[in-house]
Short mmCIF file of C-alpha atoms and ligand atoms in Angstrom, two decimals:
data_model
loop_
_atom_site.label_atom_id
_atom_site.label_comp_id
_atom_site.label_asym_id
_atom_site.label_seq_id
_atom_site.Cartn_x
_atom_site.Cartn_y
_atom_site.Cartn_z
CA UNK A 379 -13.86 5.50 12.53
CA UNK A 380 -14.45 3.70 15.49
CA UNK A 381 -14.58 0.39 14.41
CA UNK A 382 -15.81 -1.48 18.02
CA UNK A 383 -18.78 1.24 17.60
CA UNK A 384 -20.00 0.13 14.20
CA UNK A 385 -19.29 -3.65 14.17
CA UNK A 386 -22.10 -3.38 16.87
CA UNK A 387 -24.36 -1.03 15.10
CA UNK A 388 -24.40 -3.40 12.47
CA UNK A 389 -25.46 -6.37 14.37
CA UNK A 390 -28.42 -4.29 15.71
CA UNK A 391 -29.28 -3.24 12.10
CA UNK A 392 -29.33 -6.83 10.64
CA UNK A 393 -31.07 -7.95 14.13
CA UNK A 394 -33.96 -4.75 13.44
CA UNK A 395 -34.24 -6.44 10.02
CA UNK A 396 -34.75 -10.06 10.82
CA UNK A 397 -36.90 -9.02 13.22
CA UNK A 398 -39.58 -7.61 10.89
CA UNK A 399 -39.85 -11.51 9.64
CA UNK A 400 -41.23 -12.75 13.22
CA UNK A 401 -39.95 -14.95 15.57
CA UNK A 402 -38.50 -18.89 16.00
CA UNK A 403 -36.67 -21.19 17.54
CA UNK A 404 -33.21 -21.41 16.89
CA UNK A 405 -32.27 -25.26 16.65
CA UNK A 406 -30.60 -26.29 19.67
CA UNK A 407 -27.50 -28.52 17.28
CA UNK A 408 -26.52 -25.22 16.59
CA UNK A 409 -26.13 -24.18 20.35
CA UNK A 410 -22.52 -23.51 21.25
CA UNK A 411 -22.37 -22.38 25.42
CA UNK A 412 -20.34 -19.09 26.44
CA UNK A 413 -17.26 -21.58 28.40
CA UNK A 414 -16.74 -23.42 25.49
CA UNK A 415 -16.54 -20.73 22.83
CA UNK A 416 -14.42 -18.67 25.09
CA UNK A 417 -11.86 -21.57 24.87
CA UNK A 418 -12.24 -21.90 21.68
CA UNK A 419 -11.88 -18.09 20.68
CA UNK A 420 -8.89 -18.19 23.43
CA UNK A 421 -6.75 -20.39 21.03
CA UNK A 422 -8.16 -19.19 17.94
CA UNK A 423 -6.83 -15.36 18.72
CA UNK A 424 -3.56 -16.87 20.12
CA UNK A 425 -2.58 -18.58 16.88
CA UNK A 426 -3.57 -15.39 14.88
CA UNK A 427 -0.31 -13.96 16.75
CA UNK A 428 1.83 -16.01 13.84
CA UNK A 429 1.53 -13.56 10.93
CA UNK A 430 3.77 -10.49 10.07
CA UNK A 431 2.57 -7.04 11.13
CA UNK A 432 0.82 -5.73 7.53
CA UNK A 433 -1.00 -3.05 9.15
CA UNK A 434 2.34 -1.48 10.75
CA UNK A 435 4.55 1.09 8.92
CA UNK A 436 7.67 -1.27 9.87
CA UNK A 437 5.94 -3.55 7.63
CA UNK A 438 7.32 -3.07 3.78
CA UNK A 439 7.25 -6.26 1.99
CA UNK A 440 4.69 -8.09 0.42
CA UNK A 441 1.97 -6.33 -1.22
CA UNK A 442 -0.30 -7.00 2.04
CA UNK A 443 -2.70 -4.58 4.20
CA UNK A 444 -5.43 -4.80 6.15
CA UNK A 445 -9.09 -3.20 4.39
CA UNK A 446 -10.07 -0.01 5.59
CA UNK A 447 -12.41 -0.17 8.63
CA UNK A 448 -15.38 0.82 6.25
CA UNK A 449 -14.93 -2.03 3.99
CA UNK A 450 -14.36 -4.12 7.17
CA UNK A 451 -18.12 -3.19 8.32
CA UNK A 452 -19.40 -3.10 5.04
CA UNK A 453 -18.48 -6.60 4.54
CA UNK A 454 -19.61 -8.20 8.29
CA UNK A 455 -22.68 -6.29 8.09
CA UNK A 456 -23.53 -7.48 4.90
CA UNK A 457 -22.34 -11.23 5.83
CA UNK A 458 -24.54 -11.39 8.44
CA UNK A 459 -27.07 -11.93 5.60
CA UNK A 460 -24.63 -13.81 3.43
CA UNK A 461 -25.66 -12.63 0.31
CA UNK A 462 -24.73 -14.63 -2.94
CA UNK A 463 -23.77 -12.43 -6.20
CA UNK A 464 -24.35 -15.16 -8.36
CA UNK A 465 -27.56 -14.22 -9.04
CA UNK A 466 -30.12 -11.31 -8.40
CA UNK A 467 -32.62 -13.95 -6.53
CA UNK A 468 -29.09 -14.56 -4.11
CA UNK A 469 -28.67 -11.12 -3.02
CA UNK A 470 -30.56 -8.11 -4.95
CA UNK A 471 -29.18 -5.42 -2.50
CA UNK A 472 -25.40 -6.99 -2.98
CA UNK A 473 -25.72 -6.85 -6.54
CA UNK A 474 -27.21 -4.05 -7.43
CA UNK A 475 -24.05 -2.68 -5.43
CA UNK A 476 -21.74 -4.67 -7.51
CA UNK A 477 -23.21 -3.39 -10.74
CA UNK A 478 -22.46 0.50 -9.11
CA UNK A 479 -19.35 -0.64 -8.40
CA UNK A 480 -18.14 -1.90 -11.23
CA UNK A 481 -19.71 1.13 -13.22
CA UNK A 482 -17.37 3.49 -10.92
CA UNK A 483 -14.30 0.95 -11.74
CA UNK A 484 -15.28 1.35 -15.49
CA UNK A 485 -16.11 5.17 -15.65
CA UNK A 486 -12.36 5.29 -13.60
CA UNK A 487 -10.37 3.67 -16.86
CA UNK A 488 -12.37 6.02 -19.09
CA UNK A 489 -14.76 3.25 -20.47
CA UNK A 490 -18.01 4.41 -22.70
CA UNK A 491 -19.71 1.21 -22.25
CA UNK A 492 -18.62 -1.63 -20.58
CA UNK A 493 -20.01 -5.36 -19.34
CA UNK A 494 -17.98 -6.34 -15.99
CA UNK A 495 -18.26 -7.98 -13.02
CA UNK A 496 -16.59 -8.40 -9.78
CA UNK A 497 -14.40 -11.61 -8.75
CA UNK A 498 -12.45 -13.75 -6.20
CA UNK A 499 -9.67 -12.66 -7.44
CA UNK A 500 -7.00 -11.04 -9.60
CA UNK A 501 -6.29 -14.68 -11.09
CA UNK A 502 -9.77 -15.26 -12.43
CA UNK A 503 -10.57 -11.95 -13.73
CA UNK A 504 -7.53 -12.42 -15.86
CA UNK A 505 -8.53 -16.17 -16.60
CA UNK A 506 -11.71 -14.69 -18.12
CA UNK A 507 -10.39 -12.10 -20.20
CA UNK A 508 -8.10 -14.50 -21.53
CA UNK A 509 -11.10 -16.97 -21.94
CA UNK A 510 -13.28 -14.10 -24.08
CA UNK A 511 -10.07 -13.33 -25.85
CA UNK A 512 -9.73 -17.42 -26.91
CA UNK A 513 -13.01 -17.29 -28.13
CA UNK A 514 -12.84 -14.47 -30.33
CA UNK A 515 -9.45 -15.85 -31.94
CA UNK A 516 -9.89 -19.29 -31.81
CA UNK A 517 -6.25 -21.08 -32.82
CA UNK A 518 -4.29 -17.92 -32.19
CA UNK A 519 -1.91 -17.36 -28.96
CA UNK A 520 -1.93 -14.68 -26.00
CA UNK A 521 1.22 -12.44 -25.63
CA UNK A 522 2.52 -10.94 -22.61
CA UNK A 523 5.72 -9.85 -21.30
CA UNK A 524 8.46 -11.83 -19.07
CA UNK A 525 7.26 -9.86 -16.50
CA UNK A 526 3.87 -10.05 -16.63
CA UNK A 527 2.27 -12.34 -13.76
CA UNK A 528 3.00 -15.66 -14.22
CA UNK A 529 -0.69 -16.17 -14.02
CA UNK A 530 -1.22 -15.61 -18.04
CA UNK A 531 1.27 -18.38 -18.62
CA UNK A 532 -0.63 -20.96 -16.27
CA UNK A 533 -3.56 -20.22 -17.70
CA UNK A 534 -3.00 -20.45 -21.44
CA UNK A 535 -1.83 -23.95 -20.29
CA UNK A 536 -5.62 -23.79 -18.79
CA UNK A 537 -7.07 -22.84 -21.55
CA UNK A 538 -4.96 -24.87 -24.61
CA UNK A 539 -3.93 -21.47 -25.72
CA UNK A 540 -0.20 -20.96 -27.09
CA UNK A 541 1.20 -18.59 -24.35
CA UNK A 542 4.06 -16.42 -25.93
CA UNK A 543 6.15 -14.52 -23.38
CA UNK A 544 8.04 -10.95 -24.82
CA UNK A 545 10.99 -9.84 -23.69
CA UNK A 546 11.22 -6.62 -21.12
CA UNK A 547 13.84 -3.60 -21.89
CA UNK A 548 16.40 -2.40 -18.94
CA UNK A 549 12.86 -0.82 -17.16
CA UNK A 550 10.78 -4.37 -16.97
CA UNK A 551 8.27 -2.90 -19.51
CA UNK A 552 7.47 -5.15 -22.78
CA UNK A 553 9.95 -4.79 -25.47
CA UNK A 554 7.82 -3.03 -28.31
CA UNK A 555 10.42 -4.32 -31.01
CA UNK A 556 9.80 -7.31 -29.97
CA UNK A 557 6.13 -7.98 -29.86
CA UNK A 558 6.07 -6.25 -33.15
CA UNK A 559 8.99 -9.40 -34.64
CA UNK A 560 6.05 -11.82 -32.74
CA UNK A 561 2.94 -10.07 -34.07
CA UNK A 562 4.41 -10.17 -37.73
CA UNK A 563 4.04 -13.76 -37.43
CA UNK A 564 0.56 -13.70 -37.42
CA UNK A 565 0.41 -16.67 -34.46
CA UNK A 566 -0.84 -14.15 -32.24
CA UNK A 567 -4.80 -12.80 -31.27
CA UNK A 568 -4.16 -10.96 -27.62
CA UNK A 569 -1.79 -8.94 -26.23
CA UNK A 570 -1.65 -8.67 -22.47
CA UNK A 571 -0.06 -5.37 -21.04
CA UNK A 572 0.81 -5.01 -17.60
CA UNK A 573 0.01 -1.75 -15.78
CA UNK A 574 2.34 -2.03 -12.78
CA UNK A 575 3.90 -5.47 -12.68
CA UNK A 576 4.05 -6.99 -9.37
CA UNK A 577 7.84 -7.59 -8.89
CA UNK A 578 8.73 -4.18 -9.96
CA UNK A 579 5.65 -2.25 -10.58
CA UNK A 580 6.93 -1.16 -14.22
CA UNK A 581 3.94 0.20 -16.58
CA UNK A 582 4.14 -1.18 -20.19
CA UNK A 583 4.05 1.53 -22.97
CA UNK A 584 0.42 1.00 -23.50
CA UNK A 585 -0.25 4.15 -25.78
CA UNK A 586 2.78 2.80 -28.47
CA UNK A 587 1.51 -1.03 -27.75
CA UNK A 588 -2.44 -0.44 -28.83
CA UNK A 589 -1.68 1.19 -32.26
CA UNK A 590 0.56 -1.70 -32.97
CA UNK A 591 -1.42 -4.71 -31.96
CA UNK A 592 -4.36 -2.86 -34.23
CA UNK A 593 -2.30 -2.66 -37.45
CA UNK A 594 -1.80 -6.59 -36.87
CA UNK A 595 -5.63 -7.02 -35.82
CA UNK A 596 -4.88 -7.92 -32.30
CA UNK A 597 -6.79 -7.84 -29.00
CA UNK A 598 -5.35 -5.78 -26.29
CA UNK A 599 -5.93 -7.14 -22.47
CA UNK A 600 -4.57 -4.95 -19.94
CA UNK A 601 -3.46 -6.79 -16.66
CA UNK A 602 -3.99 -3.68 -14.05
CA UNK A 603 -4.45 -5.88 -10.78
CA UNK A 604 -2.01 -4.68 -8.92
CA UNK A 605 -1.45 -0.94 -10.49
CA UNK A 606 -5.47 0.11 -11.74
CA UNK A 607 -5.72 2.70 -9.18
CA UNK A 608 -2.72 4.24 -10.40
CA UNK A 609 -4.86 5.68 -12.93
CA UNK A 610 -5.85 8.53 -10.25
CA UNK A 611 -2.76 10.12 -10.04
CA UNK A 612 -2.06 10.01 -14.21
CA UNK A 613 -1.69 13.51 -14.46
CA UNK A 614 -1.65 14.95 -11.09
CA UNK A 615 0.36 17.54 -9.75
CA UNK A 616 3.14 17.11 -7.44
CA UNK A 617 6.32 14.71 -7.20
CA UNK A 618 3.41 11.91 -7.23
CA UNK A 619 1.99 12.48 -10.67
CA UNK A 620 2.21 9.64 -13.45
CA UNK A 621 2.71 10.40 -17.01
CA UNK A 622 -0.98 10.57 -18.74
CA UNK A 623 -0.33 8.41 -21.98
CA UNK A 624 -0.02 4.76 -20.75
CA UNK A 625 -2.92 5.17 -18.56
CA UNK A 626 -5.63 7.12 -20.80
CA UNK A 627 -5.11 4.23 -23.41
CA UNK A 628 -6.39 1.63 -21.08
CA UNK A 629 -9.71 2.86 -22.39
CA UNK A 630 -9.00 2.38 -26.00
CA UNK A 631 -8.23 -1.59 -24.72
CA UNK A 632 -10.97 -4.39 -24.94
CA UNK A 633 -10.54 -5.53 -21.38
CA UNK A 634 -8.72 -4.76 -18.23
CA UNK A 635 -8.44 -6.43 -14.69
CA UNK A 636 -8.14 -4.23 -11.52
CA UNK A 637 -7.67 -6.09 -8.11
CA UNK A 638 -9.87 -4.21 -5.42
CA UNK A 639 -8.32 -5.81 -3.02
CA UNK A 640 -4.63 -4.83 -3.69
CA UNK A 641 -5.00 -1.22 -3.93
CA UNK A 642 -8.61 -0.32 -3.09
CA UNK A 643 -8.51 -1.18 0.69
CA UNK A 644 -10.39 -4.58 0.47
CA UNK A 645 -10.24 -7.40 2.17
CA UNK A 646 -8.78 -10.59 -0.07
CA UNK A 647 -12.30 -11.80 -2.33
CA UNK A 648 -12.50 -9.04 -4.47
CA UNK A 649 -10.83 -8.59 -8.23
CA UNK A 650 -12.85 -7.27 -11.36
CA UNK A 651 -12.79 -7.59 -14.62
CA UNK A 652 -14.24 -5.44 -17.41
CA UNK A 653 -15.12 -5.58 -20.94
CA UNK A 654 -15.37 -2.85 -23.35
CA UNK A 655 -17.61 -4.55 -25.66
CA UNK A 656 -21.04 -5.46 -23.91
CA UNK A 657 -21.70 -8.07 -26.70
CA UNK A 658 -18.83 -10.49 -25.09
CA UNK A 659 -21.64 -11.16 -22.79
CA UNK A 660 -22.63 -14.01 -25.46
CA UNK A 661 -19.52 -16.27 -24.56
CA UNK A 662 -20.75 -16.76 -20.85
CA UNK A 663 -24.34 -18.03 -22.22
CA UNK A 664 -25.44 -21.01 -20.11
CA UNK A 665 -28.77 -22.47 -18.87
CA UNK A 666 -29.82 -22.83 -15.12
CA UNK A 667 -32.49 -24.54 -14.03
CA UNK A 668 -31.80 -23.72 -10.24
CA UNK A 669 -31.29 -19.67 -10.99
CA UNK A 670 -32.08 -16.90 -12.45
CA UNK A 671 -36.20 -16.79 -11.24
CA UNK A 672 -36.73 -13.10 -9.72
CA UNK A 673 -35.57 -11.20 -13.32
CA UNK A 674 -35.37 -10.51 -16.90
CA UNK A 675 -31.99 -8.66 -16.66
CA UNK A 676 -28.91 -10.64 -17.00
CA UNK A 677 -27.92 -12.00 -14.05
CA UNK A 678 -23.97 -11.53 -12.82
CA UNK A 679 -24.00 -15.97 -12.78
CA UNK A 680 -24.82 -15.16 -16.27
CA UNK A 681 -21.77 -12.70 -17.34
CA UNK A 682 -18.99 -14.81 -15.15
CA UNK A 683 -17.03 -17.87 -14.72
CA UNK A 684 -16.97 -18.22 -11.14
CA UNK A 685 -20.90 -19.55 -9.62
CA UNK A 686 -21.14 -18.69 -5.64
CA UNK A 687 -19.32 -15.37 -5.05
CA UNK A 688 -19.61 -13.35 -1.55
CA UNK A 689 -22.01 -10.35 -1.94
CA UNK A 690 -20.30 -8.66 1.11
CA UNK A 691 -17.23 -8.32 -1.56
CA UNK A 692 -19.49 -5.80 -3.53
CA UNK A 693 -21.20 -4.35 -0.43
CA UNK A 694 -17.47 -4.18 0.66
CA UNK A 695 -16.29 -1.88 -1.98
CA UNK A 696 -19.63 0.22 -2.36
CA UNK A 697 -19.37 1.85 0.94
CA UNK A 698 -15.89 2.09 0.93
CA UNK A 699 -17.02 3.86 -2.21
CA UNK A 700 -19.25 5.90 -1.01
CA UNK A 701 -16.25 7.33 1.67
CA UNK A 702 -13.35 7.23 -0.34
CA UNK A 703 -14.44 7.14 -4.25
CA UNK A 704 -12.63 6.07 -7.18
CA UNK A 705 -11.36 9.97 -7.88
CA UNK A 706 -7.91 11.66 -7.86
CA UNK A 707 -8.94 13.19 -4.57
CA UNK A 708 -10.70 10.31 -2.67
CA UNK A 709 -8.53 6.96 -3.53
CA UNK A 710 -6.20 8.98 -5.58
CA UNK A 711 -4.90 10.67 -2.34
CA UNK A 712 -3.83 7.25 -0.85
CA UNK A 713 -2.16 6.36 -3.43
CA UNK A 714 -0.17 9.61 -3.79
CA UNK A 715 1.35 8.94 -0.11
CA UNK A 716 2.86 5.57 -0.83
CA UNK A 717 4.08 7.11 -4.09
CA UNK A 718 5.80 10.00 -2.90
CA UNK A 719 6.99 7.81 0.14
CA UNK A 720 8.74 5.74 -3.00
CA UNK A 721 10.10 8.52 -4.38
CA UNK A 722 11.39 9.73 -0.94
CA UNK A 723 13.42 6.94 -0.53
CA UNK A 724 14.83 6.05 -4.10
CA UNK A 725 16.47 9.63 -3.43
CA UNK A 726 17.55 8.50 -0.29
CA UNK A 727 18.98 5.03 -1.74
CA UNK A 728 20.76 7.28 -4.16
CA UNK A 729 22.46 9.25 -1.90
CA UNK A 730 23.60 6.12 0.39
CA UNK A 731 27.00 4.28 0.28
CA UNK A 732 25.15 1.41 1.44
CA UNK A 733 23.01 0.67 -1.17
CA UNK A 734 21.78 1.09 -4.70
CA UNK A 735 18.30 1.48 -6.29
CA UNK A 736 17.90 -1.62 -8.91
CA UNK A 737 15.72 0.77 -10.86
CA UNK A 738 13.94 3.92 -10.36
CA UNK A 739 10.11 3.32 -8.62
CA UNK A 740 7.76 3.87 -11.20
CA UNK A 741 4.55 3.40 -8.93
CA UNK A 742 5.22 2.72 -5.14
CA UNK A 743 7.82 0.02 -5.51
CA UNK A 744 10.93 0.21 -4.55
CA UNK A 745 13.85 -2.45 -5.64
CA UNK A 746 17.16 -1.92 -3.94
CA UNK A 747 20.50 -4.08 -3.16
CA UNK A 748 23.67 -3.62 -0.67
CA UNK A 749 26.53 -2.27 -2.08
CA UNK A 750 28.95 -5.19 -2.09
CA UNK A 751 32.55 -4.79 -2.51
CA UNK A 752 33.67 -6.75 -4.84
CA UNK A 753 30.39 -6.51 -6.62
CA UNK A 754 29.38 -9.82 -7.57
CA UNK A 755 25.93 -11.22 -7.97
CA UNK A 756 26.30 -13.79 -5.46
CA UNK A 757 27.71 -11.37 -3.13
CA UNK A 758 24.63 -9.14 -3.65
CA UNK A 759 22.39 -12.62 -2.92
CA UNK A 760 23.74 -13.60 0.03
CA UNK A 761 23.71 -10.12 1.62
CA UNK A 762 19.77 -9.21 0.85
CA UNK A 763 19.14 -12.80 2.02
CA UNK A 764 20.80 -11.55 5.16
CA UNK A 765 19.53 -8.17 5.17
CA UNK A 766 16.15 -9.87 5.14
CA UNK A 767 15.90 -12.27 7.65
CA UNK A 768 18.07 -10.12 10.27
CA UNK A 769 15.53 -7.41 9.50
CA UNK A 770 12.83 -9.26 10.94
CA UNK A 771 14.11 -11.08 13.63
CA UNK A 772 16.25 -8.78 15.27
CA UNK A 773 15.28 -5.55 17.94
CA UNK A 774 13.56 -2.56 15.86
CA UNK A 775 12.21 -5.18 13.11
CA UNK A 776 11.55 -4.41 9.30
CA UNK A 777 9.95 -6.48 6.80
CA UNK A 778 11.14 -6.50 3.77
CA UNK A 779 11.01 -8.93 0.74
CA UNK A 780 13.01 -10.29 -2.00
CA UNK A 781 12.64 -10.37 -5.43
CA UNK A 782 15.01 -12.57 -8.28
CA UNK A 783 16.38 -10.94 -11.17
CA UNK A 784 17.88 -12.86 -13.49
CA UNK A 785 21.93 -12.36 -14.65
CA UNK A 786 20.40 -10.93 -18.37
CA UNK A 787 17.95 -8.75 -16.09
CA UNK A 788 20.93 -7.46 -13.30
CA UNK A 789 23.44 -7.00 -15.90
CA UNK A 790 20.69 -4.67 -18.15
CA UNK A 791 20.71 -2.14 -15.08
CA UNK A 792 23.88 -2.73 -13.42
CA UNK A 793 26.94 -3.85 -15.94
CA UNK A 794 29.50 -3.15 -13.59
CA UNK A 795 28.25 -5.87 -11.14
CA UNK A 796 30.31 -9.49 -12.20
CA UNK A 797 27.81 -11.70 -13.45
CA UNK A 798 29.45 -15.08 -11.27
CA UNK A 799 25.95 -16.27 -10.83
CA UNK A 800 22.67 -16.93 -13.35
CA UNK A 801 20.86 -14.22 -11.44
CA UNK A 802 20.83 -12.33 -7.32
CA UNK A 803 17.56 -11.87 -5.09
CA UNK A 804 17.39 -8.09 -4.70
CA UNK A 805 15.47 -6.19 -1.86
CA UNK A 806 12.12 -5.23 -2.37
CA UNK A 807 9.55 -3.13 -0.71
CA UNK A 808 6.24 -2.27 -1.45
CA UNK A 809 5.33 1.18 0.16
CA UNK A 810 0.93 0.58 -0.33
CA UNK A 811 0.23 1.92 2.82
CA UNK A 812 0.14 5.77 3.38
CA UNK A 813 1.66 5.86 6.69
CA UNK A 814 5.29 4.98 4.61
CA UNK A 815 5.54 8.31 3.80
CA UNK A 816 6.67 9.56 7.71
CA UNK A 817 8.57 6.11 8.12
CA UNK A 818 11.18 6.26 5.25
CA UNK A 819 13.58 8.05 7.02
CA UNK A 820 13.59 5.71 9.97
CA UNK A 821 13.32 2.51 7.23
CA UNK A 822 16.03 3.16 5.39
CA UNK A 823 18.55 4.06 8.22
CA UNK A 824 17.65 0.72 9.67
CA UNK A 825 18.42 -0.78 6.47
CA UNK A 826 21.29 0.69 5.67
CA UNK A 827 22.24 -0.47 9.02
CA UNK A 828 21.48 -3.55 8.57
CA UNK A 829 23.44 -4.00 5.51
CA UNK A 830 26.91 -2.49 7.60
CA UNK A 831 26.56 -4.90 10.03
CA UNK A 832 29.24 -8.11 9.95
C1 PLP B 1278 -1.65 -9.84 -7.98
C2 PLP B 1278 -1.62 -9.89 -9.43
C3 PLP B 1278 -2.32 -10.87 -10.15
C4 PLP B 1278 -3.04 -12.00 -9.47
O1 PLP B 1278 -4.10 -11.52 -8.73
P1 PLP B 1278 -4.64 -12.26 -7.41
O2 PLP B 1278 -5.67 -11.31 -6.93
O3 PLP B 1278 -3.46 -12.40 -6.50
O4 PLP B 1278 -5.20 -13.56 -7.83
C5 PLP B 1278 -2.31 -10.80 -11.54
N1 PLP B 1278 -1.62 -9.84 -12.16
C6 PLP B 1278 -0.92 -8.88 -11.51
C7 PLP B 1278 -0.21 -7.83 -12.28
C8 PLP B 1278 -0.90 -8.88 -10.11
O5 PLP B 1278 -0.18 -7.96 -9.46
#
């Protein structure tokens, strides 16, 4: 896709459009002259030049990447209108796309019915799933694992909810022992499950959790932002296929939160949240006397938290859609290349004297640590610490991250490593992009240089 080609075709398609609405006068306040925007643009592009390269295979830290080129033009086309999703009298195109959208994201996690919407973000779909799930247990806490995003605790402070983190087993997933002891209690209305967490990108046991939380009459919220997609490959032949259980019972849960913008190529604007129930639609009942003129259906300002929202988010994701679907072969096959590139090198980790896999990648993340002799916690620190900055500021640069465990966490997976510290940053990447699958080799020889030298 030749994205200089289409970034103009799309100015001439908005400009045909406004064009059917006549002529006027632009207002001359608005005039900026060529000279002067040049300069500006000059400095503006030169200070862009401070960031890290996401788009580049050298790049495996964060969980950052740029959208695809189609969501790129999808969303500049469709801002050149500036659309609102708030309401169907702010954008009917836009959100009549979000509504297709968000059917595809539903009809993905297996959902018969479904009310959902799009959002800014990862943090606010989760805010209003654990809103609808305060309202349907008034006076009972939310659950969720020491794992989970630290989101759900922040926001049951948000919300005046009791927030009651679980304990994780030697994988990161929630300790099912555990949350039963917890549930027992009876203080508890919600579970949250995490599909993927984001340090590690460990999948809780979501088949064994929803059985439980129903015998105790509890909600089940499952936090997919970073690992929804993952869904594709549940299943799938190859080295990249997921076990089916965990992810087929996200559609026996009442609400799950999948961040398009992590894992479906968008640009940052665009999280979702969706409800199995339609009827949950009552809790977001307001009155507007600016909104809501040009229809009788329920308006997406209606069904969300969040007022002004960017309709180029949805237009965004629809023709991204429309190019590389929500299917085991369209997103699915992305995902598959960062998984197997995962898998490639947790073999290769294994078979180094240089380091050691923290724990197996269960999506596309890979934890990892130099192999310190003696092995001590703060020896293990103080060399990723290294390991990291070195890596990107030296020749032939690789961007890594860190992530903490904690000494209870290390010692789970590790025993043999002396625990002289209350916990070690350990390497981390994040392998989202397919290109990682032709760059492990070269990545972890770097690394594993990196680590021998001093
Ligand atoms: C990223 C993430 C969030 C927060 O989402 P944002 O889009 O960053 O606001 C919540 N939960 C999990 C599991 C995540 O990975």
């Amino acid at each position: 896709m030749d994205l200089e080609h289409w970034l103009g075709r799309a100015t001439h398609a908005i400009e045909q459009w406004a064009d059917t609405f006549g002529p006027y006068e632009p207002h001359p306040s608005l005039h900026v002259d060529e000279d002067r925007f040049a300069a500006a643009f000059a400095e503006f592009t030169g200070r862009l030049r401070d960031n890290y390269p996401f788009f580049h295979p050298t790049y495996v830290g964060q969980m950052l990447k740029p959208p695809h080129p189609a969501a790129v033009v999808g969303y500049l086309t469709a801002m050149l209108i500036n659309p609102n999703n708030h309401a169907l009298d702010g954008g009917p195109a836009t959100a009549r796309m979000e509504r297709e959208v968000v059917a595809r994201l539903a009809a993905m996690f297996g959902y018969d019915t479904h009310l959902g919407h799009l959002t800014t973000s990862g943090t606010i779909a989760n805010l209003e799933a654990l809103f609808v799930a305060r309202e349907l247990h008034p006076g009972r806490g939310i659950a969720y694992s020491q794992d989970a995003h630290y989101t759900h605790g922040r926001m049951c402070r948000v919300l005046g909810v009791e927030g009651h983190p679980v304990p994780t087993d030697d994988r990161g997933r929630i300790d099912l022992g555990a949350l039963e002891d917890l549930l027992r209690t009876g203080r508890v209305g919600t579970v949250v499950l995490t599909a993927g967490t984001t340090g590690l990108g460990a999948v809780d046991p979501i088949h064994d959790a929803v059985p439980l939380a129903r015998r105790h009459g509890v909600r089940v919220h499952v936090d997919a932002a970073y690992g929804g997609f993952f869904t594709l490959l549940a299943g799938a032949d190859g080295p990249a296929g997921l076990p089916v259980e965990p992810w087929r019972a996200i559609s026996r849960c009442d609400s799950v939160v999948v961040d398009p913008h992590k894992h479906g190529l968008q640009p940052y604007g665009c999280g979702a949240v969706l409800f199995r129930d339609p009827g949950v639609g009552r809790f977001y009942l307001h009155d507007s006397p600016y909104t809501y003129f040009t229809s009788d259906e329920l308006h997406l300002g209606e069904i969300s938290l969040e007022c002004s929202r960017a309709g180029a988010s949805a237009a965004a994701l629809w023709l991204t859609f429309q190019l590389l679907p929500p299917t085991p072969d369209g997103l699915g096959a992305v995902l598959a290349a960062g998984r197997r590139a995962a898998l490639r090198w947790a073999d290769l980790i294994d078979g180094s004297d240089a380091l050691e896999l923290y724990q197996r990648p269960e999506l596309d993340i890979v934890s990892y640590f130099p192999t310190v002799e003696p092995a001590s916690l703060s020896a293990v620190d103080a060399v990723s610490a290294r390991v990291l900055t070195d890596g990107m500021t030296g020749p032939d640069p690789v961007f890594l991250s860190t992530l903490r465990a904690d000494r209870e966490a290390f010692t789970a997976r590790h025993p043999k490593v002396a625990a002289d510290a209350d916990g070690a940053r350990v390497l981390r990447s994040v392998l989202m992009k397919p290109e990682a699958e032709h760059h492990v080799e070269h990545l972890h020889a770097r690394v594993e240089q990196l680590v021998r030298q001093r």
